[in-house]
């Protein structure tokens, strides 16, 4: 697990989405306020493409990526899909370490599962939790679509959303 955390950790980022909200004061013409939602993500290309969960960026008007070491970068939303709960952001002008992708169809029940992310916000950036793959091909309804999902008992907390679940080879 130490080697996995060292290998994948540099590609795991914090994602902050800024959303404009109207106060529920019931007063017409109330001022718009900003609210921030924090999650995690991981780099999938050296050109700065970052995968996160769609619910992390949903409704966002501005996006910030926190790199390991504390550097913050502005990001652009490239695409999002609510059905699969996936989104892609991109940061410009940076060469970033990439998390290698694996083949989830080859994952077996009982395999090591390592989750890396920012549970409960950027203050806990880079937190590593472990568990096993509890089930594969777990059919669940997401909206009107049935999806085959992996189930793990690794601790996943708010803020981990969008972070990678990694196998024993260090692949997402």
PDB file of C-alpha atoms in Angstrom:
ATOM      1  CA  UNK A   1       0.000   0.000   0.000  1.00  0.00           C
ATOM      2  CA  UNK A   2       2.904   2.354   0.718  1.00  0.00           C
ATOM      3  CA  UNK A   3       4.262   1.862  -2.815  1.00  0.00           C
ATOM      4  CA  UNK A   4       0.798   2.359  -4.332  1.00  0.00           C
ATOM      5  CA  UNK A   5       0.264   5.580  -2.363  1.00  0.00           C
ATOM      6  CA  UNK A   6       3.679   6.904  -3.438  1.00  0.00           C
ATOM      7  CA  UNK A   7       3.034   6.036  -7.088  1.00  0.00           C
ATOM      8  CA  UNK A   8      -0.561   7.296  -7.396  1.00  0.00           C
ATOM      9  CA  UNK A   9      -0.597  10.069  -4.783  1.00  0.00           C
ATOM     10  CA  UNK A  10       1.049  12.701  -7.022  1.00  0.00           C
ATOM     11  CA  UNK A  11      -1.740  12.283  -9.619  1.00  0.00           C
ATOM     12  CA  UNK A  12      -4.577  12.761  -7.094  1.00  0.00           C
ATOM     13  CA  UNK A  13      -5.910  16.307  -6.820  1.00  0.00           C
ATOM     14  CA  UNK A  14      -8.473  18.256  -4.862  1.00  0.00           C
ATOM     15  CA  UNK A  15     -11.321  19.750  -6.888  1.00  0.00           C
ATOM     16  CA  UNK A  16     -13.287  22.789  -5.728  1.00  0.00           C
ATOM     17  CA  UNK A  17     -16.411  23.901  -7.536  1.00  0.00           C
ATOM     18  CA  UNK A  18     -17.758  27.398  -6.915  1.00  0.00           C
ATOM     19  CA  UNK A  19     -21.518  27.716  -7.284  1.00  0.00           C
ATOM     20  CA  UNK A  20     -23.724  30.771  -7.229  1.00  0.00           C
ATOM     21  CA  UNK A  21     -26.730  30.398  -4.952  1.00  0.00           C
ATOM     22  CA  UNK A  22     -29.684  32.592  -4.149  1.00  0.00           C
ATOM     23  CA  UNK A  23     -30.454  32.963  -0.457  1.00  0.00           C
ATOM     24  CA  UNK A  24     -33.687  31.322   0.629  1.00  0.00           C
ATOM     25  CA  UNK A  25     -34.777  34.466   2.399  1.00  0.00           C
ATOM     26  CA  UNK A  26     -37.944  34.777   0.345  1.00  0.00           C
ATOM     27  CA  UNK A  27     -36.982  38.383  -0.386  1.00  0.00           C
ATOM     28  CA  UNK A  28     -37.258  39.337  -4.034  1.00  0.00           C
ATOM     29  CA  UNK A  29     -33.993  40.529  -5.494  1.00  0.00           C
ATOM     30  CA  UNK A  30     -31.801  38.871  -2.861  1.00  0.00           C
ATOM     31  CA  UNK A  31     -28.057  38.972  -3.518  1.00  0.00           C
ATOM     32  CA  UNK A  32     -26.414  35.986  -5.144  1.00  0.00           C
ATOM     33  CA  UNK A  33     -23.844  34.314  -2.939  1.00  0.00           C
ATOM     34  CA  UNK A  34     -21.129  31.830  -3.696  1.00  0.00           C
ATOM     35  CA  UNK A  35     -20.832  28.397  -2.193  1.00  0.00           C
ATOM     36  CA  UNK A  36     -17.978  25.958  -2.636  1.00  0.00           C
ATOM     37  CA  UNK A  37     -18.091  22.181  -2.913  1.00  0.00           C
ATOM     38  CA  UNK A  38     -14.893  20.153  -2.521  1.00  0.00           C
ATOM     39  CA  UNK A  39     -14.127  16.728  -3.918  1.00  0.00           C
ATOM     40  CA  UNK A  40     -11.250  14.803  -5.418  1.00  0.00           C
ATOM     41  CA  UNK A  41     -10.022  13.879  -8.862  1.00  0.00           C
ATOM     42  CA  UNK A  42      -7.129  12.243 -10.651  1.00  0.00           C
ATOM     43  CA  UNK A  43      -5.004  13.192 -13.648  1.00  0.00           C
ATOM     44  CA  UNK A  44      -5.505  11.024 -16.758  1.00  0.00           C
ATOM     45  CA  UNK A  45      -3.339  12.874 -19.321  1.00  0.00           C
ATOM     46  CA  UNK A  46      -0.100  14.811 -19.111  1.00  0.00           C
ATOM     47  CA  UNK A  47      -1.958  17.712 -20.751  1.00  0.00           C
ATOM     48  CA  UNK A  48      -3.914  18.226 -17.557  1.00  0.00           C
ATOM     49  CA  UNK A  49      -7.157  16.292 -18.090  1.00  0.00           C
ATOM     50  CA  UNK A  50      -8.623  15.379 -14.711  1.00  0.00           C
ATOM     51  CA  UNK A  51     -11.451  12.939 -14.015  1.00  0.00           C
ATOM     52  CA  UNK A  52     -13.805  13.636 -11.121  1.00  0.00           C
ATOM     53  CA  UNK A  53     -17.437  12.966 -10.278  1.00  0.00           C
ATOM     54  CA  UNK A  54     -20.116  14.983 -12.023  1.00  0.00           C
ATOM     55  CA  UNK A  55     -21.824  15.806  -8.732  1.00  0.00           C
ATOM     56  CA  UNK A  56     -18.605  17.545  -7.616  1.00  0.00           C
ATOM     57  CA  UNK A  57     -18.799  20.039 -10.502  1.00  0.00           C
ATOM     58  CA  UNK A  58     -22.572  20.175 -11.042  1.00  0.00           C
ATOM     59  CA  UNK A  59     -23.808  23.759 -11.127  1.00  0.00           C
ATOM     60  CA  UNK A  60     -20.288  25.121 -10.825  1.00  0.00           C
ATOM     61  CA  UNK A  61     -19.289  28.401 -12.418  1.00  0.00           C
ATOM     62  CA  UNK A  62     -15.575  28.216 -11.546  1.00  0.00           C
ATOM     63  CA  UNK A  63     -13.278  25.303 -10.766  1.00  0.00           C
ATOM     64  CA  UNK A  64     -10.006  25.076  -8.870  1.00  0.00           C
ATOM     65  CA  UNK A  65      -7.638  22.128  -8.708  1.00  0.00           C
ATOM     66  CA  UNK A  66      -5.364  21.667  -5.694  1.00  0.00           C
ATOM     67  CA  UNK A  67      -2.184  19.773  -6.551  1.00  0.00           C
ATOM     68  CA  UNK A  68      -0.242  17.751  -4.004  1.00  0.00           C
ATOM     69  CA  UNK A  69       2.077  20.231  -2.346  1.00  0.00           C
ATOM     70  CA  UNK A  70      -0.584  22.949  -2.197  1.00  0.00           C
ATOM     71  CA  UNK A  71      -0.414  24.666  -5.606  1.00  0.00           C
ATOM     72  CA  UNK A  72      -3.851  25.792  -6.853  1.00  0.00           C
ATOM     73  CA  UNK A  73      -4.756  26.017 -10.537  1.00  0.00           C
ATOM     74  CA  UNK A  74      -7.857  27.228 -12.350  1.00  0.00           C
ATOM     75  CA  UNK A  75      -9.557  24.512 -14.366  1.00  0.00           C
ATOM     76  CA  UNK A  76     -12.028  24.426 -17.219  1.00  0.00           C
ATOM     77  CA  UNK A  77     -14.943  21.992 -17.357  1.00  0.00           C
ATOM     78  CA  UNK A  78     -14.495  19.925 -20.535  1.00  0.00           C
ATOM     79  CA  UNK A  79     -17.480  17.613 -20.164  1.00  0.00           C
ATOM     80  CA  UNK A  80     -19.841  15.932 -17.737  1.00  0.00           C
ATOM     81  CA  UNK A  81     -22.337  13.085 -17.660  1.00  0.00           C
ATOM     82  CA  UNK A  82     -24.891  12.852 -14.862  1.00  0.00           C
ATOM     83  CA  UNK A  83     -25.860   9.242 -15.650  1.00  0.00           C
ATOM     84  CA  UNK A  84     -22.358   7.890 -15.040  1.00  0.00           C
ATOM     85  CA  UNK A  85     -21.531  10.659 -12.524  1.00  0.00           C
ATOM     86  CA  UNK A  86     -18.320  11.471 -14.384  1.00  0.00           C
ATOM     87  CA  UNK A  87     -16.789  14.803 -15.361  1.00  0.00           C
ATOM     88  CA  UNK A  88     -13.549  15.920 -16.984  1.00  0.00           C
ATOM     89  CA  UNK A  89     -11.713  19.129 -16.102  1.00  0.00           C
ATOM     90  CA  UNK A  90      -8.536  20.486 -17.678  1.00  0.00           C
ATOM     91  CA  UNK A  91      -5.789  22.706 -16.362  1.00  0.00           C
ATOM     92  CA  UNK A  92      -3.576  24.521 -18.869  1.00  0.00           C
ATOM     93  CA  UNK A  93       0.169  24.946 -19.025  1.00  0.00           C
ATOM     94  CA  UNK A  94       1.103  22.137 -16.664  1.00  0.00           C
ATOM     95  CA  UNK A  95       2.686  18.733 -17.166  1.00  0.00           C
ATOM     96  CA  UNK A  96       1.185  16.567 -14.465  1.00  0.00           C
ATOM     97  CA  UNK A  97       1.816  12.991 -13.290  1.00  0.00           C
ATOM     98  CA  UNK A  98      -0.777  10.593 -14.724  1.00  0.00           C
ATOM     99  CA  UNK A  99      -2.618   7.819 -12.885  1.00  0.00           C
ATOM    100  CA  UNK A 100      -2.444   4.603 -14.936  1.00  0.00           C
ATOM    101  CA  UNK A 101      -5.813   3.115 -15.846  1.00  0.00           C
ATOM    102  CA  UNK A 102      -6.562  -0.574 -15.412  1.00  0.00           C
ATOM    103  CA  UNK A 103      -9.251  -2.898 -16.732  1.00  0.00           C
ATOM    104  CA  UNK A 104     -12.166  -3.095 -14.292  1.00  0.00           C
ATOM    105  CA  UNK A 105     -13.562  -6.165 -16.100  1.00  0.00           C
ATOM    106  CA  UNK A 106     -10.581  -8.145 -14.754  1.00  0.00           C
ATOM    107  CA  UNK A 107     -11.074  -7.160 -11.103  1.00  0.00           C
ATOM    108  CA  UNK A 108     -11.919 -10.068  -8.793  1.00  0.00           C
ATOM    109  CA  UNK A 109     -13.735 -10.278  -5.481  1.00  0.00           C
ATOM    110  CA  UNK A 110     -11.226 -10.172  -2.621  1.00  0.00           C
ATOM    111  CA  UNK A 111      -8.624  -8.055  -4.430  1.00  0.00           C
ATOM    112  CA  UNK A 112      -6.998  -5.148  -2.649  1.00  0.00           C
ATOM    113  CA  UNK A 113      -8.733  -1.796  -3.119  1.00  0.00           C
ATOM    114  CA  UNK A 114      -6.994   1.467  -2.232  1.00  0.00           C
ATOM    115  CA  UNK A 115      -8.945   4.737  -2.201  1.00  0.00           C
ATOM    116  CA  UNK A 116      -7.043   8.016  -2.323  1.00  0.00           C
ATOM    117  CA  UNK A 117      -8.711  11.391  -1.969  1.00  0.00           C
ATOM    118  CA  UNK A 118      -9.619  14.348   0.171  1.00  0.00           C
ATOM    119  CA  UNK A 119     -12.252  13.172   2.639  1.00  0.00           C
ATOM    120  CA  UNK A 120     -14.032  16.050   4.335  1.00  0.00           C
ATOM    121  CA  UNK A 121     -12.166  18.650   2.268  1.00  0.00           C
ATOM    122  CA  UNK A 122      -8.703  19.750   1.200  1.00  0.00           C
ATOM    123  CA  UNK A 123      -7.420  19.854   4.783  1.00  0.00           C
ATOM    124  CA  UNK A 124      -7.211  16.044   4.612  1.00  0.00           C
ATOM    125  CA  UNK A 125      -5.741  15.910   1.082  1.00  0.00           C
ATOM    126  CA  UNK A 126      -4.103  12.684   0.019  1.00  0.00           C
ATOM    127  CA  UNK A 127      -5.790  10.438   2.577  1.00  0.00           C
ATOM    128  CA  UNK A 128      -5.325   6.732   1.814  1.00  0.00           C
ATOM    129  CA  UNK A 129      -7.792   4.044   2.891  1.00  0.00           C
ATOM    130  CA  UNK A 130      -7.746   0.344   2.075  1.00  0.00           C
ATOM    131  CA  UNK A 131     -10.166  -2.503   1.759  1.00  0.00           C
ATOM    132  CA  UNK A 132     -11.083  -5.201  -0.682  1.00  0.00           C
ATOM    133  CA  UNK A 133     -13.306  -5.532  -3.693  1.00  0.00           C
ATOM    134  CA  UNK A 134     -16.466  -6.853  -2.047  1.00  0.00           C
ATOM    135  CA  UNK A 135     -18.376  -7.563  -5.265  1.00  0.00           C
ATOM    136  CA  UNK A 136     -18.090  -7.122  -9.020  1.00  0.00           C
ATOM    137  CA  UNK A 137     -20.888  -6.663 -11.529  1.00  0.00           C
ATOM    138  CA  UNK A 138     -23.101  -5.188  -8.804  1.00  0.00           C
ATOM    139  CA  UNK A 139     -26.183  -4.168 -10.807  1.00  0.00           C
ATOM    140  CA  UNK A 140     -27.633  -0.914  -9.523  1.00  0.00           C
ATOM    141  CA  UNK A 141     -30.174   1.466 -10.936  1.00  0.00           C
ATOM    142  CA  UNK A 142     -28.813   4.964 -11.504  1.00  0.00           C
ATOM    143  CA  UNK A 143     -31.688   7.151 -12.661  1.00  0.00           C
ATOM    144  CA  UNK A 144     -33.293   5.177 -15.456  1.00  0.00           C
ATOM    145  CA  UNK A 145     -30.140   3.208 -16.289  1.00  0.00           C
ATOM    146  CA  UNK A 146     -28.835  -0.021 -14.771  1.00  0.00           C
ATOM    147  CA  UNK A 147     -25.074  -0.068 -14.290  1.00  0.00           C
ATOM    148  CA  UNK A 148     -22.576  -2.788 -13.388  1.00  0.00           C
ATOM    149  CA  UNK A 149     -20.464  -1.461 -10.529  1.00  0.00           C
ATOM    150  CA  UNK A 150     -17.627  -2.542  -8.268  1.00  0.00           C
ATOM    151  CA  UNK A 151     -18.311  -2.624  -4.535  1.00  0.00           C
ATOM    152  CA  UNK A 152     -15.584  -2.022  -1.953  1.00  0.00           C
ATOM    153  CA  UNK A 153     -15.388  -1.837   1.814  1.00  0.00           C
ATOM    154  CA  UNK A 154     -12.597   0.788   1.669  1.00  0.00           C
ATOM    155  CA  UNK A 155     -13.692   3.852   3.635  1.00  0.00           C
ATOM    156  CA  UNK A 156     -15.128   6.465   1.268  1.00  0.00           C
ATOM    157  CA  UNK A 157     -16.207   9.742   2.855  1.00  0.00           C
ATOM    158  CA  UNK A 158     -17.645  13.011   1.519  1.00  0.00           C
ATOM    159  CA  UNK A 159     -14.795  14.712  -0.312  1.00  0.00           C
ATOM    160  CA  UNK A 160     -13.413  11.393  -1.598  1.00  0.00           C
ATOM    161  CA  UNK A 161     -15.875  11.737  -4.485  1.00  0.00           C
ATOM    162  CA  UNK A 162     -13.961  11.720  -7.754  1.00  0.00           C
ATOM    163  CA  UNK A 163     -10.789  10.223  -6.313  1.00  0.00           C
ATOM    164  CA  UNK A 164      -9.417   6.967  -7.669  1.00  0.00           C
ATOM    165  CA  UNK A 165     -10.027   3.439  -6.457  1.00  0.00           C
ATOM    166  CA  UNK A 166      -6.777   1.649  -7.181  1.00  0.00           C
ATOM    167  CA  UNK A 167      -5.828  -2.032  -7.467  1.00  0.00           C
ATOM    168  CA  UNK A 168      -2.721  -3.808  -6.172  1.00  0.00           C
ATOM    169  CA  UNK A 169      -0.856  -2.904  -9.392  1.00  0.00           C
ATOM    170  CA  UNK A 170      -1.467   0.791  -8.754  1.00  0.00           C
ATOM    171  CA  UNK A 171      -4.027   1.103 -11.573  1.00  0.00           C
ATOM    172  CA  UNK A 172      -7.309   3.011 -11.369  1.00  0.00           C
TER     173      UNK A 172
END
